[in-house]
Backbone as JSON, one array per atom type, in Angstrom:
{
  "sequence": "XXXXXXXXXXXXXXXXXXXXXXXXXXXXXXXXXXXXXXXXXXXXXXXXXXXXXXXXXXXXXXXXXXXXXXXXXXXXXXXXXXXXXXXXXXXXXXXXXXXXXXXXXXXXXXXXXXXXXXXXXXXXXXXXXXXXXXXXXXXXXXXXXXXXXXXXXXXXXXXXXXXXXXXXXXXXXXXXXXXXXXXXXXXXXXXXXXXXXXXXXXXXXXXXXXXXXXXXXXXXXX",
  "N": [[-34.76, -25.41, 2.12], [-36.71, -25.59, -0.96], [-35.87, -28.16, -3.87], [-36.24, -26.53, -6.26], [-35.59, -24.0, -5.15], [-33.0, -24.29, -4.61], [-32.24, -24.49, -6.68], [-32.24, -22.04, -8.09], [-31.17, -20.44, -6.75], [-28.41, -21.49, -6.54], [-28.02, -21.31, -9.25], [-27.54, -23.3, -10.8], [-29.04, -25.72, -13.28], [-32.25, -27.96, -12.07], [-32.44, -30.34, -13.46], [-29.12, -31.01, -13.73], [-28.53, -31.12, -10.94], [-30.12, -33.22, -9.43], [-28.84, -35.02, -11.12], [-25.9, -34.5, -10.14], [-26.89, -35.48, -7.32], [-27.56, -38.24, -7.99], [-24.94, -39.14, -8.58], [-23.51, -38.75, -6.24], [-22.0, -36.55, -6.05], [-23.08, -34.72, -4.58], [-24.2, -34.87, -0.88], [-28.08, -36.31, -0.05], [-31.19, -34.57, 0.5], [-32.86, -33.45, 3.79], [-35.5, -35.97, 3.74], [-39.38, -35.09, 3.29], [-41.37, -35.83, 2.0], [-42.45, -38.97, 0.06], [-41.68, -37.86, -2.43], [-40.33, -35.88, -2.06], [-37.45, -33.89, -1.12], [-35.62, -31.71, 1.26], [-33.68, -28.93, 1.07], [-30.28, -27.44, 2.63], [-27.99, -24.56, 3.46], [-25.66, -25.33, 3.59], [-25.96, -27.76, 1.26], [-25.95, -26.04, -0.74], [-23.61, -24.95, -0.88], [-21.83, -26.62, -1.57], [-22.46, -27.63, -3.9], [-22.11, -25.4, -5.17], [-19.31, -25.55, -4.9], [-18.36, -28.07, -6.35], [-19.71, -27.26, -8.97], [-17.97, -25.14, -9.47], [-15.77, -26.96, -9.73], [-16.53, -29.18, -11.79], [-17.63, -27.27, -13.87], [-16.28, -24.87, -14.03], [-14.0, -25.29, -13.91], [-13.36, -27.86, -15.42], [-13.6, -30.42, -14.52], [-12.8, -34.21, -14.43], [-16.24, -35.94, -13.97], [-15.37, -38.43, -11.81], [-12.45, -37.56, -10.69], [-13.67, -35.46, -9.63], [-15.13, -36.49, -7.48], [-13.2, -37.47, -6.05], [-11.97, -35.18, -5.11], [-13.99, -34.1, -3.59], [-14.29, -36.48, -2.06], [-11.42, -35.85, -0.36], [-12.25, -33.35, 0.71], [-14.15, -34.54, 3.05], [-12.32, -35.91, 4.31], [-11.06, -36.58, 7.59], [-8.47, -36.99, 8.35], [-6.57, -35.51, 6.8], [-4.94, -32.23, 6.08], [-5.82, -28.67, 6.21], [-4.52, -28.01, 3.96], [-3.77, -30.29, 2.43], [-6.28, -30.84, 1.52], [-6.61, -28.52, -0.17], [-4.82, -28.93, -2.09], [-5.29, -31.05, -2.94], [-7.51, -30.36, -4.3], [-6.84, -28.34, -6.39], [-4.64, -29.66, -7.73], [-6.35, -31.8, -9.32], [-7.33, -30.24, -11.25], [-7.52, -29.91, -14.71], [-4.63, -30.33, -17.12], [-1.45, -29.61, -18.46], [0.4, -31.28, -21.01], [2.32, -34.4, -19.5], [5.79, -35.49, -18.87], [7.87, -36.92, -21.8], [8.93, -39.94, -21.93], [10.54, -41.02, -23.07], [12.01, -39.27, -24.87], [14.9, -37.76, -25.56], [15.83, -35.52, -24.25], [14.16, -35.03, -22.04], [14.86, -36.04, -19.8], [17.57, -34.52, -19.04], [15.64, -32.11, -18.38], [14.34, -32.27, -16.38], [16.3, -32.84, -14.59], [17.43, -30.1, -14.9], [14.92, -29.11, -13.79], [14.63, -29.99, -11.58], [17.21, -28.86, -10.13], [16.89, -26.22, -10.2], [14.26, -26.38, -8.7], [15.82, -26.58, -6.1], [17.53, -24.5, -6.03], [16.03, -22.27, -5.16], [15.49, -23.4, -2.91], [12.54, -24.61, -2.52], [10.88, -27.1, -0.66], [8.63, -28.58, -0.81], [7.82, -28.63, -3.05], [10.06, -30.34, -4.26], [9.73, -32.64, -3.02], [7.26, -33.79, -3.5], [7.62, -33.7, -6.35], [7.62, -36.67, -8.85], [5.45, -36.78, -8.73], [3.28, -34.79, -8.59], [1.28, -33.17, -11.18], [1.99, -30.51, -11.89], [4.53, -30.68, -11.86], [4.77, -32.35, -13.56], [4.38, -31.0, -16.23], [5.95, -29.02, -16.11], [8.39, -29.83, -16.64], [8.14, -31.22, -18.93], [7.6, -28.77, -20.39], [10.14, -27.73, -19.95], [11.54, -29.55, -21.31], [10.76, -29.4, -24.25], [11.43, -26.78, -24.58], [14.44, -26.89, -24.78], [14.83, -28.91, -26.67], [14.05, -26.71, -28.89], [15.84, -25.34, -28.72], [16.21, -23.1, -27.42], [16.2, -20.71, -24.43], [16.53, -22.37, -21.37], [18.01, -22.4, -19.07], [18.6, -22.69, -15.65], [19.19, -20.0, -14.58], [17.74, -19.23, -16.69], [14.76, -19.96, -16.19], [14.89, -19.08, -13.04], [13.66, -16.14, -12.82], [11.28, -16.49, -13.63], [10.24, -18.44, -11.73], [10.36, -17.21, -9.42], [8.57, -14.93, -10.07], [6.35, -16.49, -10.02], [6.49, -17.61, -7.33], [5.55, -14.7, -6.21], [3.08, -14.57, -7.26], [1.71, -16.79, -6.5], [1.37, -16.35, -3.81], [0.0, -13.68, -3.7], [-2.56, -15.48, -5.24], [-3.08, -17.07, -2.53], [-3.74, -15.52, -0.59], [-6.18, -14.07, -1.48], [-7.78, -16.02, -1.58], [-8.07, -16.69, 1.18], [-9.8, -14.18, 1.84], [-12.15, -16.01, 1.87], [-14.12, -17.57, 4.59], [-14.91, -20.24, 5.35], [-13.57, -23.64, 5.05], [-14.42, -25.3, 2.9], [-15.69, -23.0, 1.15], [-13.24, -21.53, 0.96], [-12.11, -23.53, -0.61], [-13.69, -24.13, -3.11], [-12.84, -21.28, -3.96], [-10.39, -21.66, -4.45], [-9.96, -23.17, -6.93], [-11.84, -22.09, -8.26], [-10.34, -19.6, -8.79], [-7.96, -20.24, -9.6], [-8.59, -21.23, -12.42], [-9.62, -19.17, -13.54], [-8.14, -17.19, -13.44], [-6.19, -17.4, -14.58], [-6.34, -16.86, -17.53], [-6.23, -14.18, -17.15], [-3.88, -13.72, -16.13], [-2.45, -14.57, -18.4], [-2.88, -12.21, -20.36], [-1.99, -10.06, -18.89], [0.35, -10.42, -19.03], [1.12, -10.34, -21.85], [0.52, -7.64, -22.23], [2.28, -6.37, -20.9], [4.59, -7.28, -22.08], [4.45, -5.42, -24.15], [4.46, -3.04, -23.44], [7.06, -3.48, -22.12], [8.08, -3.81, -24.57], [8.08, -1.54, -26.23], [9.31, 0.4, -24.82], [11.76, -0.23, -24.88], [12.65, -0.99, -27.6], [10.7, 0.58, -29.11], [9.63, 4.04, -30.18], [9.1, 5.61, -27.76], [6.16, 6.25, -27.48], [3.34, 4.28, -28.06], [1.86, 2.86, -31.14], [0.91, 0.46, -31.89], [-1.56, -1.7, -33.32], [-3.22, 0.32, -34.06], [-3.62, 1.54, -36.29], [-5.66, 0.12, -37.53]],
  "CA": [[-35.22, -24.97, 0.8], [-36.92, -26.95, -1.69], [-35.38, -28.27, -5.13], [-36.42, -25.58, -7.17], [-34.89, -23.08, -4.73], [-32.09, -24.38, -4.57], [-31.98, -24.31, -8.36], [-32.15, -20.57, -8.06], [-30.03, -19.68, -5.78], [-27.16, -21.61, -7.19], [-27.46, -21.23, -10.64], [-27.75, -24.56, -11.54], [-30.53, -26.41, -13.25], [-32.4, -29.0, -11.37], [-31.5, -31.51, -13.93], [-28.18, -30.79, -13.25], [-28.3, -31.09, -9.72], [-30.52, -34.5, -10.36], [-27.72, -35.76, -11.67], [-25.04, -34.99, -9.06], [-26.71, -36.13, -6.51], [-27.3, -39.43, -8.16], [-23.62, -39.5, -8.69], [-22.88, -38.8, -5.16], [-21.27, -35.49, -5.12], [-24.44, -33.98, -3.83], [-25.5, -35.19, -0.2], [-29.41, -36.18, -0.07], [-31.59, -33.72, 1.08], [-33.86, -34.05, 4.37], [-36.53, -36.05, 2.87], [-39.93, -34.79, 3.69], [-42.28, -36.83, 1.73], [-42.14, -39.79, -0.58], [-41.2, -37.33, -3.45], [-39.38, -34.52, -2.03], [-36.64, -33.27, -0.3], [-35.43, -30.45, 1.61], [-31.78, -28.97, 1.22], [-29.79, -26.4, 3.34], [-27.2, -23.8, 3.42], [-24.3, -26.84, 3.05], [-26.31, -28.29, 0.14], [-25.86, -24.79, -1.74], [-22.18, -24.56, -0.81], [-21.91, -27.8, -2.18], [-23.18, -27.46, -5.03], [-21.07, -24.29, -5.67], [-17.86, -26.24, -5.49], [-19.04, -28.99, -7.67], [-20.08, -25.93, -9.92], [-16.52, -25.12, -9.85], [-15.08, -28.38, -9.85], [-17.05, -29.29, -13.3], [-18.16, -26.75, -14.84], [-15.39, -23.97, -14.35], [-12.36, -26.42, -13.45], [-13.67, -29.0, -16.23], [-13.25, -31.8, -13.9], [-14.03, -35.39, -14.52], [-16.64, -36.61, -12.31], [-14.67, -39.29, -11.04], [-11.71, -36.39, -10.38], [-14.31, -34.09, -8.34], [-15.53, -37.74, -6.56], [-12.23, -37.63, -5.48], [-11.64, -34.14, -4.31], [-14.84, -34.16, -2.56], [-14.03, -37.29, -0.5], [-10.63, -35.66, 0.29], [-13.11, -32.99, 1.9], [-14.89, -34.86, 4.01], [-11.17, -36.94, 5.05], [-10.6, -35.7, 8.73], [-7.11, -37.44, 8.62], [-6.36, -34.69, 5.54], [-5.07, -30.92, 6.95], [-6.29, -28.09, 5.1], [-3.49, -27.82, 2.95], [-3.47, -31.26, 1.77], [-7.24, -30.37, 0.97], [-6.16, -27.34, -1.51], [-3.8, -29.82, -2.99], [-5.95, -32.21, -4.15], [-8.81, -29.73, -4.94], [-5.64, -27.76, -7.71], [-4.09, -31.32, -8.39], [-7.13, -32.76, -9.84], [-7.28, -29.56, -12.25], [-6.96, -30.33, -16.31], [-2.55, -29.86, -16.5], [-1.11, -29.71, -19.49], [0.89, -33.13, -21.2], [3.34, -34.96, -19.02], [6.56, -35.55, -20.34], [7.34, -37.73, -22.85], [9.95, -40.6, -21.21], [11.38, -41.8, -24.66], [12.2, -37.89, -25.49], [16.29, -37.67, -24.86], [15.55, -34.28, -23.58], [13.53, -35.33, -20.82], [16.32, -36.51, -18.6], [17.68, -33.08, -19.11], [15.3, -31.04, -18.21], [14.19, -33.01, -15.03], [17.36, -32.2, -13.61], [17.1, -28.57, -14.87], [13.38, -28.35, -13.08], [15.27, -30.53, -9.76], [18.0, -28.09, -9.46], [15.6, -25.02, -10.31], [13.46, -26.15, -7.29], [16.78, -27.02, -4.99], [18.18, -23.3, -5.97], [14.57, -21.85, -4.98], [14.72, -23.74, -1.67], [11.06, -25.21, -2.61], [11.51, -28.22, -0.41], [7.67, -29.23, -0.59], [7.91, -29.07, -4.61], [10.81, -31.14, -4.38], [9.23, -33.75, -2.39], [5.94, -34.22, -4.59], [8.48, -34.24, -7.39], [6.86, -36.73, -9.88], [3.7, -36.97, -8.24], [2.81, -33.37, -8.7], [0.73, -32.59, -12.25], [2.36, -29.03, -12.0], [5.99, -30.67, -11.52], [5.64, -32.82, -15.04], [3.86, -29.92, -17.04], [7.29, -28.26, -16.42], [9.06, -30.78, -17.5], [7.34, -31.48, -20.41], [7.53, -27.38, -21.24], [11.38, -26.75, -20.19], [12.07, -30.15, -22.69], [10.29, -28.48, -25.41], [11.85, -25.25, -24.82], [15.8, -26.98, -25.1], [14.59, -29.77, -28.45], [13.94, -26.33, -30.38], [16.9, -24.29, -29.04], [15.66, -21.66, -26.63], [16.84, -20.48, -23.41], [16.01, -22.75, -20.49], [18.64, -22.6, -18.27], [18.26, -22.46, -14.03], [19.49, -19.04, -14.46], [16.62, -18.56, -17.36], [13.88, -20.2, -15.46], [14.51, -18.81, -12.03], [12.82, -14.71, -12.49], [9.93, -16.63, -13.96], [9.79, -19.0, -10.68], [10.26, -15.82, -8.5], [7.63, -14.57, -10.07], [5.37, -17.17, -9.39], [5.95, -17.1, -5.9], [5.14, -13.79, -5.46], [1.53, -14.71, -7.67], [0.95, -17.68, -4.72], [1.06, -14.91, -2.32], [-1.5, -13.28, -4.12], [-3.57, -16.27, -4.59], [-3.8, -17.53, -0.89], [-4.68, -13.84, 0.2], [-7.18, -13.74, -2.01], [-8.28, -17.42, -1.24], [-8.24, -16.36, 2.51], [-10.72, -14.09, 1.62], [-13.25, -16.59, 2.3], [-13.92, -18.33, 5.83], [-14.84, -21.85, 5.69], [-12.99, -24.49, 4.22], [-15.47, -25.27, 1.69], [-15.3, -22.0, 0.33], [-11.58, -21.52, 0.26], [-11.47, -24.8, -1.72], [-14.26, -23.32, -4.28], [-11.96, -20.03, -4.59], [-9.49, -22.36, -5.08], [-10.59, -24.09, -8.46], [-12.36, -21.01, -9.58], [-9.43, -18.56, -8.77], [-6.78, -20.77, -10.45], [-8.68, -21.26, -13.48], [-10.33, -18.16, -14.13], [-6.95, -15.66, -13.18], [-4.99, -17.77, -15.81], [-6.3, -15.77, -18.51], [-5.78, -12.5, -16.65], [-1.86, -13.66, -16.36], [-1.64, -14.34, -19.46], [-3.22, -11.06, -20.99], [-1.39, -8.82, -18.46], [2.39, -10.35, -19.58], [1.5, -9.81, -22.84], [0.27, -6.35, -22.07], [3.4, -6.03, -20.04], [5.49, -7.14, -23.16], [3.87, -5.0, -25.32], [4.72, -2.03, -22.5], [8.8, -2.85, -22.23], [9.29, -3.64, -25.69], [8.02, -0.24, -26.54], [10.54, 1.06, -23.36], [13.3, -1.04, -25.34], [12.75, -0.93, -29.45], [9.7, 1.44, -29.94], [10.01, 5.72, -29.91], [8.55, 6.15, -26.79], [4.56, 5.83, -27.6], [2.96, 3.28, -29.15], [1.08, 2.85, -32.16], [0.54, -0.8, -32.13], [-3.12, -2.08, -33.54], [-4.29, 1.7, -34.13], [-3.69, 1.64, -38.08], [-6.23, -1.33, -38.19]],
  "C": [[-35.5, -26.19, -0.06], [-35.85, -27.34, -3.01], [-35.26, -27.11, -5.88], [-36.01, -24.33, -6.93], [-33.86, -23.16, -4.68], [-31.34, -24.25, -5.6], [-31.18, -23.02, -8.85], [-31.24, -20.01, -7.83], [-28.5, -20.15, -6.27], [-26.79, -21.57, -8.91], [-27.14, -22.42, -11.54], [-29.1, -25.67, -11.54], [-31.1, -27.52, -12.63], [-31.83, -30.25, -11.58], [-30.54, -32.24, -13.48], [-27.88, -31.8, -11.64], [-29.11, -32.76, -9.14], [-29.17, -35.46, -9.89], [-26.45, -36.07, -10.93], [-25.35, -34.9, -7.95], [-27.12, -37.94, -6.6], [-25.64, -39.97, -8.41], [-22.86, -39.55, -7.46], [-22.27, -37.31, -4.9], [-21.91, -34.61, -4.7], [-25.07, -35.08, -2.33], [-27.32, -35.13, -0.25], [-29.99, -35.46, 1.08], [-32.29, -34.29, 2.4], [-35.13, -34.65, 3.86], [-38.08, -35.7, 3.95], [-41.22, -35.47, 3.75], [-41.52, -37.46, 0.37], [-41.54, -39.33, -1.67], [-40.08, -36.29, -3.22], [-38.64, -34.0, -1.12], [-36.39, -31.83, -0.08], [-33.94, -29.8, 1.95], [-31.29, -27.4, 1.98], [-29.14, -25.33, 3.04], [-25.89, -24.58, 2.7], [-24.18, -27.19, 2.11], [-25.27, -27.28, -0.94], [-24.46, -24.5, -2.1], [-21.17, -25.84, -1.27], [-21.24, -28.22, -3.4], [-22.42, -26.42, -5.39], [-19.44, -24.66, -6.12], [-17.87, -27.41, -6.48], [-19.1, -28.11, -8.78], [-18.64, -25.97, -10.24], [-15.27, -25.58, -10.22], [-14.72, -28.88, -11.55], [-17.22, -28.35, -13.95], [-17.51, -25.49, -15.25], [-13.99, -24.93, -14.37], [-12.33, -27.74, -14.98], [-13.17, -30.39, -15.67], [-13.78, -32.75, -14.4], [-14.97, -35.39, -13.5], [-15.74, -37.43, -11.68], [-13.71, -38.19, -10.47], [-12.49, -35.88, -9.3], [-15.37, -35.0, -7.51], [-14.01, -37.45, -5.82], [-11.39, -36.82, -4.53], [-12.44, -33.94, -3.26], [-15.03, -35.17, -0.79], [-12.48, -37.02, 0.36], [-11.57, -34.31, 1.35], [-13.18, -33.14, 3.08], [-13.53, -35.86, 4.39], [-11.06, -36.41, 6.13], [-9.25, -35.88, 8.9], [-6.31, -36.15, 7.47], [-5.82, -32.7, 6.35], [-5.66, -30.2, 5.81], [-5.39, -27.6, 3.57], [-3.21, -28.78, 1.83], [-4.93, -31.11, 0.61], [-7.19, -29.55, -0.33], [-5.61, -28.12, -2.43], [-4.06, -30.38, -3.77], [-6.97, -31.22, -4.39], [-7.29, -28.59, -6.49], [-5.17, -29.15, -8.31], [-5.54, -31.82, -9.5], [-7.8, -31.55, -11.1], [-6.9, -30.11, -13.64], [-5.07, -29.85, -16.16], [-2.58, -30.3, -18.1], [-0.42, -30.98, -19.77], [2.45, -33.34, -20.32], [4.69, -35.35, -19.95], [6.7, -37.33, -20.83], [9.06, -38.94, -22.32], [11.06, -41.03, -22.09], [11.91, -40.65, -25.41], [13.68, -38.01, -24.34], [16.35, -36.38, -24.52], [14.76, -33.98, -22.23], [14.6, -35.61, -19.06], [16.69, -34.92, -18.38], [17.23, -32.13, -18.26], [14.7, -31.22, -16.85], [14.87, -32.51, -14.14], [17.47, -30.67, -13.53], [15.95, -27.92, -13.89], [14.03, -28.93, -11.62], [16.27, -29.02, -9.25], [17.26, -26.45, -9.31], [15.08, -24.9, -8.86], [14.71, -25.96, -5.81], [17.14, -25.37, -4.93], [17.06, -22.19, -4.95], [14.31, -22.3, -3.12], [13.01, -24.43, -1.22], [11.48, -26.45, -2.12], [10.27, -29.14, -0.52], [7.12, -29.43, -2.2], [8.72, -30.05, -4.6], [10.57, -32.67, -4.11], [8.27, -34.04, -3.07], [6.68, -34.24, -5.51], [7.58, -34.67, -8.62], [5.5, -37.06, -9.7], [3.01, -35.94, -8.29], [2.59, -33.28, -10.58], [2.01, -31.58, -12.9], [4.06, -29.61, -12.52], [6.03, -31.61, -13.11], [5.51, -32.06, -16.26], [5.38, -29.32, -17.38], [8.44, -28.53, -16.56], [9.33, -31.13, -18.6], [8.07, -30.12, -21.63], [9.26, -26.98, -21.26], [12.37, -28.05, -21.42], [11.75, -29.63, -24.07], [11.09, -27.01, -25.93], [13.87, -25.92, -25.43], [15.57, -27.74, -26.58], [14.46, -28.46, -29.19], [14.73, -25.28, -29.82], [17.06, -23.33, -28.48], [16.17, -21.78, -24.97], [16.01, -21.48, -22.25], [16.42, -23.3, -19.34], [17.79, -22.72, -16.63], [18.32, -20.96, -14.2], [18.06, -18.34, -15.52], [15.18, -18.56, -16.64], [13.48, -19.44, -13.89], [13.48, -17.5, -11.79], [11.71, -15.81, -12.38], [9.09, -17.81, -12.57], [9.51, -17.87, -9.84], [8.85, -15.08, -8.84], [6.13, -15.02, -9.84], [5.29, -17.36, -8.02], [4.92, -16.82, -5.51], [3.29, -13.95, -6.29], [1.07, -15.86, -6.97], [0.51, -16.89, -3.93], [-0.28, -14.46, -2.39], [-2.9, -14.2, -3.88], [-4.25, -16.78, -3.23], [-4.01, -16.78, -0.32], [-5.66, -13.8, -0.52], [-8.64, -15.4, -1.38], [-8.83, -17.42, 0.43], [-9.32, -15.33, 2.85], [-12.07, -14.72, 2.53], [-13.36, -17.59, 3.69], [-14.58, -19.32, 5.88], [-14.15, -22.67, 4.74], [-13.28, -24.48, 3.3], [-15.49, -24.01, 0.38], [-13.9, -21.34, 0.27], [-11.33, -22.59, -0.98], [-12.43, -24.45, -2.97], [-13.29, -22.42, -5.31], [-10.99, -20.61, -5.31], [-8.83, -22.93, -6.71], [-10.47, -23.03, -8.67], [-11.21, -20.13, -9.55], [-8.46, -19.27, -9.95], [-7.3, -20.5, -12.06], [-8.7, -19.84, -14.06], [-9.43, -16.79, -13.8], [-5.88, -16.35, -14.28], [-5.09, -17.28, -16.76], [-5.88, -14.25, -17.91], [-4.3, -12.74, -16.9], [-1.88, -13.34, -17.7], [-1.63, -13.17, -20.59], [-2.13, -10.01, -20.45], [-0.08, -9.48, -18.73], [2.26, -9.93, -21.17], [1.13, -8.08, -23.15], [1.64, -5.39, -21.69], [4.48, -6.05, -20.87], [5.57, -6.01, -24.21], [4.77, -3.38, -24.62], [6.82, -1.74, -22.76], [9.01, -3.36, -23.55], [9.15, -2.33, -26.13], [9.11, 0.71, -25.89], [12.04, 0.77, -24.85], [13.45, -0.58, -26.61], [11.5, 0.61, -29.66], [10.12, 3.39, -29.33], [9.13, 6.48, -28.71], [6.69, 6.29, -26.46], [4.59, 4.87, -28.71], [1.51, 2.98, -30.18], [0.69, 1.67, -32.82], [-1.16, -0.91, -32.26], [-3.94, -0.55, -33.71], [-4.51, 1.89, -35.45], [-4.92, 1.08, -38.63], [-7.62, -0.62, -38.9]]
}
């Protein structure tokens, strides 16, 4: 297919596409003549994770340079692949080393994972995004006073689990690498609003169970 089909079909403008394959994360097409190339099936699927990389994932380029050449690593399994294609996701702020609550809560998120049996969290430790985010969030949660024990934290690990599960069945879904590692990006990002709508949907549900008279009449007055 030429340029302009390829445009089409993926939903991204030539410009665009221009652009990353002068940057590299677009292989060059078969060239045909002095002006114009000719791109494949591969190109397109490409170009879709890139799509998802940048433009749903908000990757840097450099970042989705980086996931792309874990890709194409053959020394890499497919797991390590997923890793760095979620790793190189935006993450919320690391913690803060000069915060006397940090120490703290380190050990709170160590023994958390040790209770949990997560032995491949444990091991990425502080090299894992995910592992200083929750660091960061269970210091925050003790500096203003709020529950953030092992015993508070663990449902809400349990419950993440069982929403992995979900994800890599859904991620499995798709059969080539390439497009597992797409789903990947786009699933993560774009089901993080769903979570967070359906707990507060879900709050909204048992506090009514708990405090309210059995139906609810929340937002209907308005």
């Amino acid at each position: 297919m030429r340029l302009a089909e390829l445009s089409t079909r993926s939903g991204v403008s030539t410009a665009t596409i221009k652009y990353y394959l002068r940057e590299g994360l677009l292989p060059p097409g078969r060239r045909v003549t002095a002006t114009q190339a000719e791109y494949d099936e591969e190109h397109l699927r490409r170009l879709r994770l890139v799509r998802a990389l940048i433009q749903v994932g908000r990757v840097p380029i450099a970042s989705a340079r980086e996931v792309l050449t874990a890709l194409e690593d053959d020394s890499l399994d497919h797991n390590s692949r997923l890793g760095t294609a979620v790793w190189a996701l935006p993450h919320g702020p690391g913690p803060t080393e000069d915060d006397p609550h940090t120490d703290a809560a380190r050990r709170t998120v160590d023994a958390l994972l040790e209770r949990l049996d997560w032995e491949n969290a444990q091991a990425y430790g502080a090299h894992s995004p995910a592992y200083g985010m929750l660091v960061t969030a269970v210091a925050t949660l003790a500096r203003l006073g709020y529950p953030c024990s092992v015993d508070d934290l663990a449902p809400y690990a349990r419950a993440g689990r069982q929403l992995a599960v979900s994800d890599l069945d859904l991620i499995e879904r798709y059969e080539s690498s390439e497009e597992q590692l797409q789903a990947a990006v786009a699933l993560t990002v774009l089901y993080e609003p769903v979570l967070l709508a359906l707990r507060r949907i879900a709050q909204a549900e048992e506090s009514n169970h708990r405090f309210g008279q059995g139906t609810s009449e929340q937002g209907t007055s308005a």
